[in-house]
mmCIF file of C-alpha atoms in Angstrom:
data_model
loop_
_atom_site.group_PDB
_atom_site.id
_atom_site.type_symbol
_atom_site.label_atom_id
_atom_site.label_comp_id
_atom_site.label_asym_id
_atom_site.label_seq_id
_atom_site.Cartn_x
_atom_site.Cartn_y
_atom_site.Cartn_z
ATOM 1 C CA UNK E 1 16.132 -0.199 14.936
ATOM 2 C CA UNK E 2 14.787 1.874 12.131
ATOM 3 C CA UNK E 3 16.598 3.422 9.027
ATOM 4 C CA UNK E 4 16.901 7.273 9.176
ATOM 5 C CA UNK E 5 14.081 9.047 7.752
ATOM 6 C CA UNK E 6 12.823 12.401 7.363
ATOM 7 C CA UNK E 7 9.427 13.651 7.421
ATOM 8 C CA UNK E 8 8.756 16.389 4.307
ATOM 9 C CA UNK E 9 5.804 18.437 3.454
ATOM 10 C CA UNK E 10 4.488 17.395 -0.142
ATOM 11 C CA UNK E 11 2.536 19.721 -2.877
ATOM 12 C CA UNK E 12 -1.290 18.527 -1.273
ATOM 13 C CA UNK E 13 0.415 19.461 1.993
ATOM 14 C CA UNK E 14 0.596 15.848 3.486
ATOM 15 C CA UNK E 15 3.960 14.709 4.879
ATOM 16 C CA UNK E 16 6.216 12.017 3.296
ATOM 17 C CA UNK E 17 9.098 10.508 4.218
ATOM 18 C CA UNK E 18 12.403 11.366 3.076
ATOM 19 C CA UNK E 19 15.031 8.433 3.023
ATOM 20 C CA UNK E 20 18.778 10.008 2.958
ATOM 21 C CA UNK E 21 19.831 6.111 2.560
ATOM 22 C CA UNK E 22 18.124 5.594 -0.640
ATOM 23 C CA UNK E 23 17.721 9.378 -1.747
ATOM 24 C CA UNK E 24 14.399 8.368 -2.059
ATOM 25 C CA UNK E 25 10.554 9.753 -0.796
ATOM 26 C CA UNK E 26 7.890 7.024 0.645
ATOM 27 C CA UNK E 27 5.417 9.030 -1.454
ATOM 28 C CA UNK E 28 5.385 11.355 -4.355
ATOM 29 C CA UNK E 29 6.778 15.005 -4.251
ATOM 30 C CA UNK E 30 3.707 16.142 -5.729
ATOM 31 C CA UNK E 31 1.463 14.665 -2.749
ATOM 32 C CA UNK E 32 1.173 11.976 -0.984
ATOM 33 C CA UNK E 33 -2.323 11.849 0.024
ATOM 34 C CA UNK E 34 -3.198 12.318 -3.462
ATOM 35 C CA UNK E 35 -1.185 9.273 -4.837
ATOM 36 C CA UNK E 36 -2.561 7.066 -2.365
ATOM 37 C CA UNK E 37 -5.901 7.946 -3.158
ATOM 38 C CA UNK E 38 -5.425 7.753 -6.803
ATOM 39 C CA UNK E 39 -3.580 4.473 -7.444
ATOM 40 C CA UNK E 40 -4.335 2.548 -4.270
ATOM 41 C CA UNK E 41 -7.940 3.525 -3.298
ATOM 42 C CA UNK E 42 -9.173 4.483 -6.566
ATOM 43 C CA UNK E 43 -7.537 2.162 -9.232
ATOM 44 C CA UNK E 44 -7.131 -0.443 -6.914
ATOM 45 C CA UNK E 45 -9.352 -1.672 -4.363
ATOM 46 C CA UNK E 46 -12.385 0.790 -5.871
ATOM 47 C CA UNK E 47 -11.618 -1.011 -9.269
ATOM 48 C CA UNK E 48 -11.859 -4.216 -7.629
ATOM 49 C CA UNK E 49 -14.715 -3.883 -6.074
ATOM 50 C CA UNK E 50 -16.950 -2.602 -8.723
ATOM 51 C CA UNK E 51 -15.938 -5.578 -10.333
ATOM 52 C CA UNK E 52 -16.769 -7.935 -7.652
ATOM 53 C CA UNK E 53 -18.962 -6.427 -5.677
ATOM 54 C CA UNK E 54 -20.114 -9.673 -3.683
ATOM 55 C CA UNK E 55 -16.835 -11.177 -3.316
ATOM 56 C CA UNK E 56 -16.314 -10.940 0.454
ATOM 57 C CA UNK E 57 -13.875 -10.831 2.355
ATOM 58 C CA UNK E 58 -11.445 -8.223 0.191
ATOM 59 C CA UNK E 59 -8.314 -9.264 0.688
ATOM 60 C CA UNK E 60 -5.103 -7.003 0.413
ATOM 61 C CA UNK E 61 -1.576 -7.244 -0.081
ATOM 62 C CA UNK E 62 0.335 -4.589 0.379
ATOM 63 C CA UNK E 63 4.112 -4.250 -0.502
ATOM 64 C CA UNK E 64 5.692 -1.806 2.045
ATOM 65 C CA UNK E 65 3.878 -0.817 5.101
ATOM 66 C CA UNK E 66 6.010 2.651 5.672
ATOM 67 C CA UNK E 67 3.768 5.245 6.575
ATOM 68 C CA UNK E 68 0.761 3.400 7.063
ATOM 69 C CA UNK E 69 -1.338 5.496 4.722
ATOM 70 C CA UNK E 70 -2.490 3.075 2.491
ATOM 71 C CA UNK E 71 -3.742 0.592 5.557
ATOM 72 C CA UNK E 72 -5.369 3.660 7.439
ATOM 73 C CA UNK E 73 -7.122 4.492 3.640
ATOM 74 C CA UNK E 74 -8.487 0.764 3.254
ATOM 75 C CA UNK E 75 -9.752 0.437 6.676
ATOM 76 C CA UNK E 76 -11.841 4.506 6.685
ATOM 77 C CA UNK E 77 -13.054 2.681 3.176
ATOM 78 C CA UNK E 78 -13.788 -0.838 4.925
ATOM 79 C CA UNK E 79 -16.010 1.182 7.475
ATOM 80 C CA UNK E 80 -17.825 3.791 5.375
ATOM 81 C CA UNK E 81 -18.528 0.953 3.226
ATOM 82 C CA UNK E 82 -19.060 -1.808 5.455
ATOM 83 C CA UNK E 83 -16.954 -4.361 3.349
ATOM 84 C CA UNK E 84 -15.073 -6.606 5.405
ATOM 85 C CA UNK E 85 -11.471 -6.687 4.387
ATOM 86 C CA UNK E 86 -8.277 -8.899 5.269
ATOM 87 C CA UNK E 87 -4.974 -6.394 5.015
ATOM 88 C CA UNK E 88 -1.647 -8.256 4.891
ATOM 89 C CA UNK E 89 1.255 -6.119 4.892
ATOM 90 C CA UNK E 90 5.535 -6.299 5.280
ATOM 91 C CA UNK E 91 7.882 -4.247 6.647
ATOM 92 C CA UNK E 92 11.315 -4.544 7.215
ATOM 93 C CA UNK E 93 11.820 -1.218 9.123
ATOM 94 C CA UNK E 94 8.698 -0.231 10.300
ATOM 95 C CA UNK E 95 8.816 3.936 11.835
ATOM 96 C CA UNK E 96 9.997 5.035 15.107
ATOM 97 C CA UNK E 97 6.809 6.222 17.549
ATOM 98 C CA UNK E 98 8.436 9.721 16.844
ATOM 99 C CA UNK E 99 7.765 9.855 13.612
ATOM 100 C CA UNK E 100 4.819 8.246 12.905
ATOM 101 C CA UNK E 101 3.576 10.465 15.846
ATOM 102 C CA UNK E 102 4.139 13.373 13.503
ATOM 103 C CA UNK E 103 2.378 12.512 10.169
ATOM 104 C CA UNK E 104 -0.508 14.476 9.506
ATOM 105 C CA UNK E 105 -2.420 12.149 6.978
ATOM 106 C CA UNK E 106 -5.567 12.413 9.709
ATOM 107 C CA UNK E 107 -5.849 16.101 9.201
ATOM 108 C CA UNK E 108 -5.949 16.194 5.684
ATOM 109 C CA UNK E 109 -9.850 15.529 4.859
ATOM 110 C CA UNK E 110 -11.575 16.431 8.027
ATOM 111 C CA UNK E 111 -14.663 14.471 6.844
ATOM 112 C CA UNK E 112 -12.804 11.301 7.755
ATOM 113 C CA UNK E 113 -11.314 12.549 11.239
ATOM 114 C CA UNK E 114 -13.383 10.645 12.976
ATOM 115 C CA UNK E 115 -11.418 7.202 11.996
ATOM 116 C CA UNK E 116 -8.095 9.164 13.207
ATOM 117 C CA UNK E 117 -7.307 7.013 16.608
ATOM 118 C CA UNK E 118 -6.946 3.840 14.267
ATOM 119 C CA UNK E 119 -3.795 5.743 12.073
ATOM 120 C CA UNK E 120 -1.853 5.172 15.790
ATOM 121 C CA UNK E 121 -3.553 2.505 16.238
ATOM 122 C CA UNK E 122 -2.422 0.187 13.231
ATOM 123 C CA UNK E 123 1.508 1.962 14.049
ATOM 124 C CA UNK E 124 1.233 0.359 17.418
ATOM 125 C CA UNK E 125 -0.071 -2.897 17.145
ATOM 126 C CA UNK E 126 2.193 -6.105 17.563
ATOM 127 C CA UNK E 127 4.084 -7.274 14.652
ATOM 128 C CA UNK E 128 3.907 -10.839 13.272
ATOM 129 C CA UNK E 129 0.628 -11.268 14.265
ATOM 130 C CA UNK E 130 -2.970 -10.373 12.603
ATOM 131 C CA UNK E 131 -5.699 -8.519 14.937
ATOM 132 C CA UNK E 132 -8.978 -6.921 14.481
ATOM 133 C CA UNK E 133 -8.748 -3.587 14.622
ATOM 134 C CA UNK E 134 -12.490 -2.730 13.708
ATOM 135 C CA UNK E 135 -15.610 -4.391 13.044
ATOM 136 C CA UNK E 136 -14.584 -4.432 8.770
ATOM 137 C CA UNK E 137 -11.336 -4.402 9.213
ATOM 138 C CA UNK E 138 -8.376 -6.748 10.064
ATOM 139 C CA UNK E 139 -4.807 -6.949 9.357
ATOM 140 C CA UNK E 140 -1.343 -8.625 10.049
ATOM 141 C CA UNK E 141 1.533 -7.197 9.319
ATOM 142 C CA UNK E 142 5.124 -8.700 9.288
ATOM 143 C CA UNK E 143 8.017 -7.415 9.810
ATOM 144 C CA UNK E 144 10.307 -8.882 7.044
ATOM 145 C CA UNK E 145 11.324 -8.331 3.652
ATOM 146 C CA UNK E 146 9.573 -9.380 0.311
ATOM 147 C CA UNK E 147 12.251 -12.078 -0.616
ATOM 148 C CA UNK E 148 11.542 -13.837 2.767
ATOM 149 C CA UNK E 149 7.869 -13.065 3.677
ATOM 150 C CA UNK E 150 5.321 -15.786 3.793
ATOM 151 C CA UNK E 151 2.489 -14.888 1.618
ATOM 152 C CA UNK E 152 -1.519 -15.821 1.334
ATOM 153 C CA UNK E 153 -4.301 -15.396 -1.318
ATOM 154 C CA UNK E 154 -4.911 -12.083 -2.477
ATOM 155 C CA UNK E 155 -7.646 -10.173 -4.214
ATOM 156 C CA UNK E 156 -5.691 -7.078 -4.569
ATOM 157 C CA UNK E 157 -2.046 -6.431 -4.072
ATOM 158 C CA UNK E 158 -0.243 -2.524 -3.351
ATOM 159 C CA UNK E 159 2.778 -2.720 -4.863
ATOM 160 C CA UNK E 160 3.958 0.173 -3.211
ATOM 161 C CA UNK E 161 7.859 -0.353 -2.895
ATOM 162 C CA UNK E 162 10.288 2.273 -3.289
ATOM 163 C CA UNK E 163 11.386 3.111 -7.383
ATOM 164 C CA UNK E 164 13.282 0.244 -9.625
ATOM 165 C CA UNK E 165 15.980 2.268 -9.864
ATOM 166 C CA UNK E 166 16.161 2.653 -5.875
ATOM 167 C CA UNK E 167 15.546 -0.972 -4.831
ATOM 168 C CA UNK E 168 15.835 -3.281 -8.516
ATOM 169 C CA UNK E 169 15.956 -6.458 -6.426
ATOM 170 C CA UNK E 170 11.997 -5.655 -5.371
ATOM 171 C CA UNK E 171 11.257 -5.713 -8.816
ATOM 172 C CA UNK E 172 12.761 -8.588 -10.687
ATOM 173 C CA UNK E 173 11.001 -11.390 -12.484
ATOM 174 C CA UNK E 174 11.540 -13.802 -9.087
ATOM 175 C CA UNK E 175 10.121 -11.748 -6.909
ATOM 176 C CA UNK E 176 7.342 -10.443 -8.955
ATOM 177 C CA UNK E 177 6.489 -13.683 -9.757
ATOM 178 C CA UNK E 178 6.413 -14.975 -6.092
ATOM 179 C CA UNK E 179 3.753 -12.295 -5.368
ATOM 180 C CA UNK E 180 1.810 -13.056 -8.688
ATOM 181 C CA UNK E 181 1.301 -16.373 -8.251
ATOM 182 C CA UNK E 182 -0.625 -15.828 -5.023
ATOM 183 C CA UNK E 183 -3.091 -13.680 -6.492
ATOM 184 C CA UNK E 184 -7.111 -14.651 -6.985
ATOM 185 C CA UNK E 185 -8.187 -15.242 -10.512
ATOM 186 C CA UNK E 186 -9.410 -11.614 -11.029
ATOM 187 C CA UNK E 187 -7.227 -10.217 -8.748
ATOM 188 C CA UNK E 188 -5.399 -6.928 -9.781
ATOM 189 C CA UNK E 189 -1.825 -5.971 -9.003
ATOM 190 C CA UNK E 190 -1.661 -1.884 -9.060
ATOM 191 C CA UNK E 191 1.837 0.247 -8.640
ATOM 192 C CA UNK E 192 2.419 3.740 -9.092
ATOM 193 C CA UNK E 193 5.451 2.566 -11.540
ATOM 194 C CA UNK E 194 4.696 2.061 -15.171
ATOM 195 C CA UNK E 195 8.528 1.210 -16.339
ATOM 196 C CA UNK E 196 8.243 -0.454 -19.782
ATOM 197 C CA UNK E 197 10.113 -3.506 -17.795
ATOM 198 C CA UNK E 198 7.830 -3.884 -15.480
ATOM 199 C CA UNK E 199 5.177 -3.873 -17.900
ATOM 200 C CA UNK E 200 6.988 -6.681 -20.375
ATOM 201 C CA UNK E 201 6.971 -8.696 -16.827
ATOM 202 C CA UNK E 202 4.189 -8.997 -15.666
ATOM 203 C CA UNK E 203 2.295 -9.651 -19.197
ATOM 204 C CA UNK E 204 5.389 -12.622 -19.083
ATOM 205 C CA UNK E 205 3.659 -13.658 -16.138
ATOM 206 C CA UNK E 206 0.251 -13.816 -17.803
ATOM 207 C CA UNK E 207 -1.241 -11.197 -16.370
ATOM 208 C CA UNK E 208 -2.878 -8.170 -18.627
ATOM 209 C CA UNK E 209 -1.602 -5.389 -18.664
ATOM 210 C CA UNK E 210 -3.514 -1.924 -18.289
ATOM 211 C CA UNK E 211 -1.650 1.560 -18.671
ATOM 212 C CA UNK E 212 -3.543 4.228 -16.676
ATOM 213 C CA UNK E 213 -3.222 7.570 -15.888
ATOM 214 C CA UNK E 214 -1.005 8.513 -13.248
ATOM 215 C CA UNK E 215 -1.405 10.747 -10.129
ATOM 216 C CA UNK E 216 -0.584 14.408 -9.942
ATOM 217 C CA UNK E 217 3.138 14.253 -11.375
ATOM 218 C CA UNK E 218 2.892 11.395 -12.889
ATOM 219 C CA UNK E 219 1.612 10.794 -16.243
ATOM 220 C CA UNK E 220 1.104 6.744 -15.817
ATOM 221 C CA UNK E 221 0.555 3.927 -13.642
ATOM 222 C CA UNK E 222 0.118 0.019 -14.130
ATOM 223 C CA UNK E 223 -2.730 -2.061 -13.051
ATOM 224 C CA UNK E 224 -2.396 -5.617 -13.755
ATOM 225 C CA UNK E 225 -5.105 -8.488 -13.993
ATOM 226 C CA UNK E 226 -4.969 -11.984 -13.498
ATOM 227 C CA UNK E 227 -6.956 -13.909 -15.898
#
């Protein structure tokens, strides 16, 4: 059973969620699309790639499978660039088929609308179990929280939980660490937060530290490399 959520329009006209619970959106108020793009795509697994552009497979771990935006982003990018890519992703309360039903992320660049049928398509697959859903693209995601998933090597990890202010315990030292030590050599951590205590973390975890700029709203972000 699912927490209650509510789907809102944002300022690029893609839907979020709305979480009465937390008083808290999936995505930024200033659009969701947008973010995604920006810290995810662009200063993530772009970044990474252009640094290690033979290095195959990619592979992703993503911190809070909500919407499924993110996943549906990587594998359109997966298939226009033909990079094979392994997508590992956790969910405690994955979205009712009446919701996800309703998010309009596939009608938001109609140059990629082609790749729609696999937004469903990655809502709808089994849980706890990893599956090929295209030829450069495959994924498991498990349905469990951050403090009890089981995680694998990563190249690139989407730290996409909700704010440190909404859910602190996501974003202690412990838990940071646990996903940290996981990562490649090379591997970057990106999160649309850029908290001065997140920051002083990670570099205590030895990672460097890079202040970018942030998506529409937002003046920063943090991208974080593992020497």
């Amino acid at each position: 059973m699912g927490r209650e959520v509510k789907i809102i329009t944002t300022d690029d006209g893609s839907h979020s969620l709305y979480l009465p619970e937390l008083k808290e959106s999936y995505h930024s108020f200033h659009g969701a699309y947008r973010e995604s793009i920006h810290v995810f795509m662009l200063y993530g697994l772009e970044a990474w790639f252009m640094r290690n552009p033979n290095r195959f497979p990619i592979r992703i771990f993503e911190v809070g499978f909500g919407t499924g935006l993110n996943a549906w982003l990587t594998l359109v990018w997966a298939e226009q660039y033909k990079v094979p890519v392994l997508y590992h992703t956790i969910e405690p309360f994955p979205l009712e088929k009446e919701i996800y039903d309703q998010l309009n992320y596939t009608e938001v660049d109609t140059s990629i609308y082609h790749y729609a049928h696999f937004f469903k398509k990655l809502h709808q697959s089994p849980w706890d179990q990893g599956l090929v859903y295209s030829e450069y693209f495959n994924m498991k995601k498990d349905q469990t929280t951050l403090e009890e998933a089981v995680l694998y090597p990563s190249d690139i990890v989407f730290y996409d939980a909700f704010a440190p202010k909404k859910q602190p315990e996501l974003w202690t030292k412990e838990i940071l660490e646990k996903v940290t030590d996981t990562m490649n050599p090379g591997g970057i951590f990106v999160t649309y937060s850029a908290t001065g205590k997140l920051k002083r973390t990670l570099q205590e975890l030895g990672l460097t530290v890079e202040t970018l700029p942030g998506p529409p709203g937002k003046n920063e972000m943090v991208r974080a490399t593992k020497v």
